[in-house]
CSV table of C-alpha atoms in Angstrom, one decimal:
chain,number,residue,atom,x,y,z
A,1,UNK,CA,-0.1,-0.1,-0.1
A,2,UNK,CA,2.7,2.3,0.4
A,3,UNK,CA,3.6,2.5,-3.2
A,4,UNK,CA,0.3,4.0,-4.0
A,5,UNK,CA,-0.2,7.9,-4.2
A,6,UNK,CA,-3.3,10.2,-4.5
A,7,UNK,CA,-2.8,10.4,-8.2
A,8,UNK,CA,-3.0,6.8,-9.0
A,9,UNK,CA,-6.0,5.7,-10.6
A,10,UNK,CA,-7.4,2.0,-10.2
A,11,UNK,CA,-9.8,0.7,-12.8
A,12,UNK,CA,-11.9,-2.3,-11.4
A,13,UNK,CA,-13.8,-3.2,-14.2
A,14,UNK,CA,-14.9,-2.0,-17.6
A,15,UNK,CA,-18.2,-0.3,-18.5
A,16,UNK,CA,-20.5,-2.7,-20.0
A,17,UNK,CA,-20.9,-2.1,-23.9
A,18,UNK,CA,-24.1,-0.5,-24.8
A,19,UNK,CA,-26.5,-2.1,-27.5
A,20,UNK,CA,-26.4,-0.5,-30.8
A,21,UNK,CA,-29.6,0.8,-31.8
A,22,UNK,CA,-31.3,-0.1,-35.1
A,23,UNK,CA,-32.8,2.4,-37.3
A,24,UNK,CA,-35.9,1.7,-39.2
A,25,UNK,CA,-34.5,1.4,-42.4
A,26,UNK,CA,-32.1,-1.3,-41.0
A,27,UNK,CA,-34.9,-3.1,-39.4
A,28,UNK,CA,-36.9,-3.3,-42.6
A,29,UNK,CA,-33.9,-4.5,-44.4
A,30,UNK,CA,-33.4,-7.2,-41.8
A,31,UNK,CA,-37.2,-8.2,-42.2
A,32,UNK,CA,-36.9,-8.5,-46.1
A,33,UNK,CA,-33.7,-10.7,-45.8
A,34,UNK,CA,-35.4,-12.9,-43.2
A,35,UNK,CA,-32.6,-12.7,-40.8
A,36,UNK,CA,-35.2,-11.3,-38.1
A,37,UNK,CA,-38.8,-12.8,-37.1
A,38,UNK,CA,-41.4,-10.8,-35.7
A,39,UNK,CA,-44.2,-11.8,-33.3
A,40,UNK,CA,-47.4,-10.1,-32.6
A,41,UNK,CA,-48.3,-9.5,-29.0
A,42,UNK,CA,-51.9,-9.4,-28.0
A,43,UNK,CA,-53.2,-7.0,-25.3
A,44,UNK,CA,-55.9,-9.0,-24.1
A,45,UNK,CA,-56.6,-9.3,-20.2
A,46,UNK,CA,-55.7,-12.5,-18.9
A,47,UNK,CA,-56.3,-11.9,-15.3
A,48,UNK,CA,-60.0,-12.4,-15.2
A,49,UNK,CA,-60.3,-14.7,-12.2
A,50,UNK,CA,-62.2,-12.2,-10.1
A,51,UNK,CA,-64.9,-12.1,-12.5
A,52,UNK,CA,-65.8,-15.7,-12.7
A,53,UNK,CA,-69.3,-17.0,-11.3
A,54,UNK,CA,-70.4,-13.3,-10.4
A,55,UNK,CA,-74.1,-13.1,-10.6
A,56,UNK,CA,-74.6,-9.5,-11.7
A,57,UNK,CA,-78.3,-9.7,-12.5
A,58,UNK,CA,-78.9,-10.9,-8.9
A,59,UNK,CA,-76.9,-8.2,-7.2
A,60,UNK,CA,-78.6,-5.5,-9.5
A,61,UNK,CA,-81.8,-6.7,-8.2
A,62,UNK,CA,-81.1,-6.8,-4.5
A,63,UNK,CA,-79.7,-3.1,-5.0
A,64,UNK,CA,-83.0,-2.1,-6.5
A,65,UNK,CA,-85.0,-3.4,-3.6
A,66,UNK,CA,-85.9,-1.1,-0.8
A,67,UNK,CA,-87.8,-3.3,1.6
A,68,UNK,CA,-85.8,-4.4,4.8
A,69,UNK,CA,-86.4,-7.9,5.6
A,70,UNK,CA,-84.7,-10.6,7.8
A,71,UNK,CA,-81.9,-12.8,6.2
A,72,UNK,CA,-82.7,-16.4,5.4
A,73,UNK,CA,-81.7,-18.9,8.1
A,74,UNK,CA,-79.8,-21.9,7.0
């Protein structure tokens, strides 16, 4: 440690290489040549588990009723 001074610089690792951006013309050319494949994504909601077996008509009918009655016994 005695050999280092304040002016010495120690590089521990290299910076990661940035990916090169592709222009629209280069992307179109790659598509025409067949070197790139495309995949279409769909924006369909897949998390619909909370809507399963919900009886909306029954809930709406209960909301419209104004009379108060005792709950049914089991």
